[in-house]
Amino acid sequence: MVYMMKFSNKAKKINSSAIREILKVTQSSDIISFAGGVPTPDCFPLEDIKSAMHDLMISKNFSNALQYGPTEGYLELRKWIANYISSREAITLTQDNVLIVSGSQQALDLVGKCFINENDDLFVTDPTYLGAIQAFSIYDPNFVPISQLEELTQSPQNNVLLYIIPNFNNPTGNQLTLEERNKITAYCNNKNMLIIEDDPYGDLSYSGKRSPSILSLAQKNTIYLGSFSKILSPGMRLGYIIAEPEIIKKLVQFKQASDLHTSSFVQYIVFNILNKNNFLVEHLKEIRNVYREKCTVMLKALNQYMPKSVSWNEPNGGMFIWLTLPNYMDGKKLLDMAIKKKVAFVPGEFFFSKEKRSNFIRLSFVTNSNDAIINGIRTLSLIISENEQANDS
Ligand SMILES: Cc1ncc(COP(=O)(O)O)c(C=O)c1O
């Protein structure tokens, strides 16, 4: 078709997120899907959102919420975030350190635009968030995957970026220890290297305890990405970037060119919700209880049904369990078989930035009932066992 010829070189290279394509297949109601990375709607604070909307509609701010706003974001919300993170991390931030964005996915794109030149070395953990690989790929970095921290600290490169999800990583569910955080920040400080700390899951720690953020350990060279998607609602598309004011100013210029600003209406509503006494503390307790229980149910089912050749991590927070299959097993082929038996998950290979490794799968447990989790894992275990037997014979 003639218009295909008109696409830019970047347009010719970009692909749809593999997960979004898989989700389309798995949305049928008779499928037990462990594929989505979405929060459970059971935890959306519907009544608080309704009452925040009502309060806004009868307040003198209503017209402002319907008007264009500053690119940096709604001042009261920026101040709230600066205070919240300052007291949580024992650091000092002001509104000048905060840029409101339309979800942290937009933050990844803005950071890519602002910092990545073609062929720049971009260190990423291996595996890492597929949406980050997709966002950064547009700017043609040289991805340097690291599976062990030592690979980073022994590398000779200078002046590069590191992208990292320290808390309950998507896809692995793993968390960095304090020692690892200290090592990373010491190394990056020494090399004068920028760290992009992506933290949508840190508040979902099952114990309620948080490790110090990379931001708190290396404030000058960290760009921290926060999101309300997993703790309020992803449909609101609200997140934020915390960085040094000079960096925020530059990011603002890119955001201006991209969408002028994030929805004022949503920002006012979210500010009204957050500003309610103790809302977040109580709401986070509720989400953590639900997610901890579902995680425990899945771990128990895995222990009961999975063959010995499969291993997995036991997360302390977040939404994901990462399964390692026997070397010869391919997650994509397994998905085709599983869908026929009405179970879905995401094959792990999409989360590797360079060398695709196929014997992994990501399971998300948060949107299923306990019964569905148990039945889905039992079915999946049977398929894997049958596969194993076929390979042995
Ligand atoms: C690690 C990570 N970063 C960023 C995002 C994007 O989140 P948001 O909804 O804030 O754009 C996600 C979404 O799943 C994620 O897992």
Short mmCIF file of C-alpha atoms in Angstrom, two decimals, residues 192-325:
data_model
loop_
_atom_site.label_atom_id
_atom_site.label_comp_id
_atom_site.label_asym_id
_atom_site.label_seq_id
_atom_site.Cartn_x
_atom_site.Cartn_y
_atom_site.Cartn_z
CA ASN A 192 28.85 9.89 36.92
CA MET A 193 26.16 7.71 35.41
CA LEU A 194 22.42 8.51 35.35
CA ILE A 195 20.04 6.00 36.90
CA ILE A 196 16.42 5.70 35.80
CA GLU A 197 14.63 4.20 38.79
CA ASP A 198 11.21 2.89 37.75
CA ASP A 199 9.12 2.19 40.84
CA PRO A 200 5.44 1.45 40.17
CA TYR A 201 5.40 -1.51 42.59
CA GLY A 202 7.33 -0.30 45.66
CA ASP A 203 4.14 0.49 47.59
CA LEU A 204 2.93 -3.08 47.06
CA SER A 205 5.38 -4.61 49.54
CA TYR A 206 3.41 -7.28 51.42
CA SER A 207 5.05 -6.44 54.73
CA GLY A 208 4.43 -2.73 54.21
CA LYS A 209 8.17 -2.10 54.61
CA ARG A 210 10.15 -0.34 51.90
CA SER A 211 13.86 -0.47 51.23
CA PRO A 212 15.47 2.94 50.66
CA SER A 213 14.99 4.10 47.08
CA ILE A 214 17.94 4.56 44.74
CA LEU A 215 16.78 8.19 44.67
CA SER A 216 17.46 8.52 48.38
CA LEU A 217 20.93 7.01 47.96
CA ALA A 218 21.98 9.02 44.89
CA GLN A 219 19.65 11.96 44.54
CA LYS A 220 21.81 13.96 42.12
CA ASN A 221 22.01 11.29 39.44
CA THR A 222 18.68 9.51 39.78
CA ILE A 223 15.54 10.07 37.74
CA TYR A 224 12.76 8.47 39.75
CA LEU A 225 9.54 7.39 38.03
CA GLY A 226 6.41 7.04 40.18
CA SER A 227 2.93 5.93 39.13
CA PHE A 228 -0.61 5.95 40.49
CA SER A 229 -1.59 3.12 38.14
CA LYS A 230 -1.03 0.25 40.54
CA ILE A 231 -2.26 1.99 43.69
CA LEU A 232 -5.28 3.98 42.39
CA SER A 233 -6.27 3.21 38.81
CA PRO A 234 -4.29 2.83 35.58
CA GLY A 235 -7.12 4.29 33.48
CA MET A 236 -6.47 7.67 35.09
CA ARG A 237 -3.04 7.67 33.38
CA LEU A 238 -1.21 9.53 36.12
CA GLY A 239 2.42 9.31 37.12
CA TYR A 240 5.34 11.56 38.01
CA ILE A 241 9.05 12.09 37.52
CA ILE A 242 11.34 13.21 40.33
CA ALA A 243 14.72 14.61 39.36
CA GLU A 244 17.02 17.59 39.74
CA PRO A 245 15.25 20.84 38.65
CA GLU A 246 17.55 21.26 35.59
CA ILE A 247 16.51 17.84 34.34
CA ILE A 248 12.82 18.53 35.05
CA LYS A 249 13.04 21.78 33.01
CA LYS A 250 14.39 19.92 29.99
CA LEU A 251 11.80 17.13 30.30
CA VAL A 252 9.07 19.80 30.49
CA GLN A 253 10.11 21.06 27.04
CA PHE A 254 9.68 17.60 25.55
CA LYS A 255 6.37 17.07 27.33
CA GLN A 256 5.11 20.43 26.08
CA ALA A 257 5.80 19.32 22.53
CA SER A 258 4.13 16.01 23.14
CA ASP A 259 0.83 16.73 24.96
CA LEU A 260 1.01 20.21 26.57
CA HIS A 261 0.15 18.71 29.96
CA THR A 262 -1.46 15.76 31.69
CA SER A 263 -5.24 15.96 32.15
CA SER A 264 -5.99 18.76 34.66
CA PHE A 265 -9.28 17.08 35.55
CA VAL A 266 -7.56 13.85 36.61
CA GLN A 267 -4.86 15.72 38.53
CA TYR A 268 -7.42 17.67 40.58
CA ILE A 269 -9.38 14.51 41.37
CA VAL A 270 -6.30 12.56 42.42
CA PHE A 271 -5.13 15.46 44.57
CA ASN A 272 -8.53 15.52 46.32
CA ILE A 273 -8.29 11.80 47.01
CA LEU A 274 -4.69 11.86 48.26
CA ASN A 275 -5.30 14.90 50.40
CA LYS A 276 -7.91 13.05 52.48
CA ASN A 277 -6.58 12.16 55.90
CA ASN A 278 -4.84 8.81 55.95
CA PHE A 279 -6.39 7.72 52.63
CA LEU A 280 -3.24 6.26 51.12
CA VAL A 281 -2.08 4.49 54.28
CA GLU A 282 -5.41 2.69 54.63
CA HIS A 283 -5.85 1.99 50.94
CA LEU A 284 -2.36 0.52 50.56
CA LYS A 285 -3.03 -1.80 53.50
CA GLU A 286 -6.08 -3.13 51.68
CA ILE A 287 -4.26 -3.74 48.36
CA ARG A 288 -1.32 -5.40 50.11
CA ASN A 289 -3.64 -7.78 51.99
CA VAL A 290 -5.42 -8.81 48.79
CA TYR A 291 -2.20 -9.27 46.77
CA ARG A 292 -0.36 -11.08 49.57
CA GLU A 293 -3.20 -13.59 49.86
CA LYS A 294 -3.39 -14.23 46.10
CA CYS A 295 0.36 -14.61 45.88
CA THR A 296 0.30 -17.15 48.71
CA VAL A 297 -2.47 -19.12 46.98
CA MET A 298 -0.47 -19.24 43.73
CA LEU A 299 2.76 -20.25 45.48
CA LYS A 300 0.93 -23.02 47.32
CA ALA A 301 -0.62 -24.30 44.07
CA LEU A 302 2.77 -24.20 42.33
CA ASN A 303 4.32 -26.19 45.16
CA GLN A 304 1.50 -28.71 45.03
CA TYR A 305 1.20 -29.27 41.27
CA MET A 306 4.31 -28.20 39.33
CA PRO A 307 6.85 -30.85 38.31
CA LYS A 308 10.26 -30.66 40.00
CA SER A 309 11.94 -29.44 36.81
CA VAL A 310 10.22 -26.03 37.14
CA SER A 311 11.41 -23.38 39.59
CA TRP A 312 10.16 -19.93 40.61
CA ASN A 313 10.81 -17.02 42.93
CA GLU A 314 8.78 -16.18 46.04
CA PRO A 315 8.06 -12.45 45.79
CA ASN A 316 7.65 -10.21 48.84
CA GLY A 317 5.46 -7.77 46.97
CA GLY A 318 4.02 -6.75 43.62
CA MET A 319 2.03 -8.73 41.09
CA PHE A 320 4.29 -11.29 39.40
CA ILE A 321 5.86 -14.73 39.76
CA TRP A 322 8.60 -15.71 37.28
CA LEU A 323 8.85 -19.36 36.33
CA THR A 324 11.96 -21.04 34.97
CA LEU A 325 11.08 -24.02 32.76
#
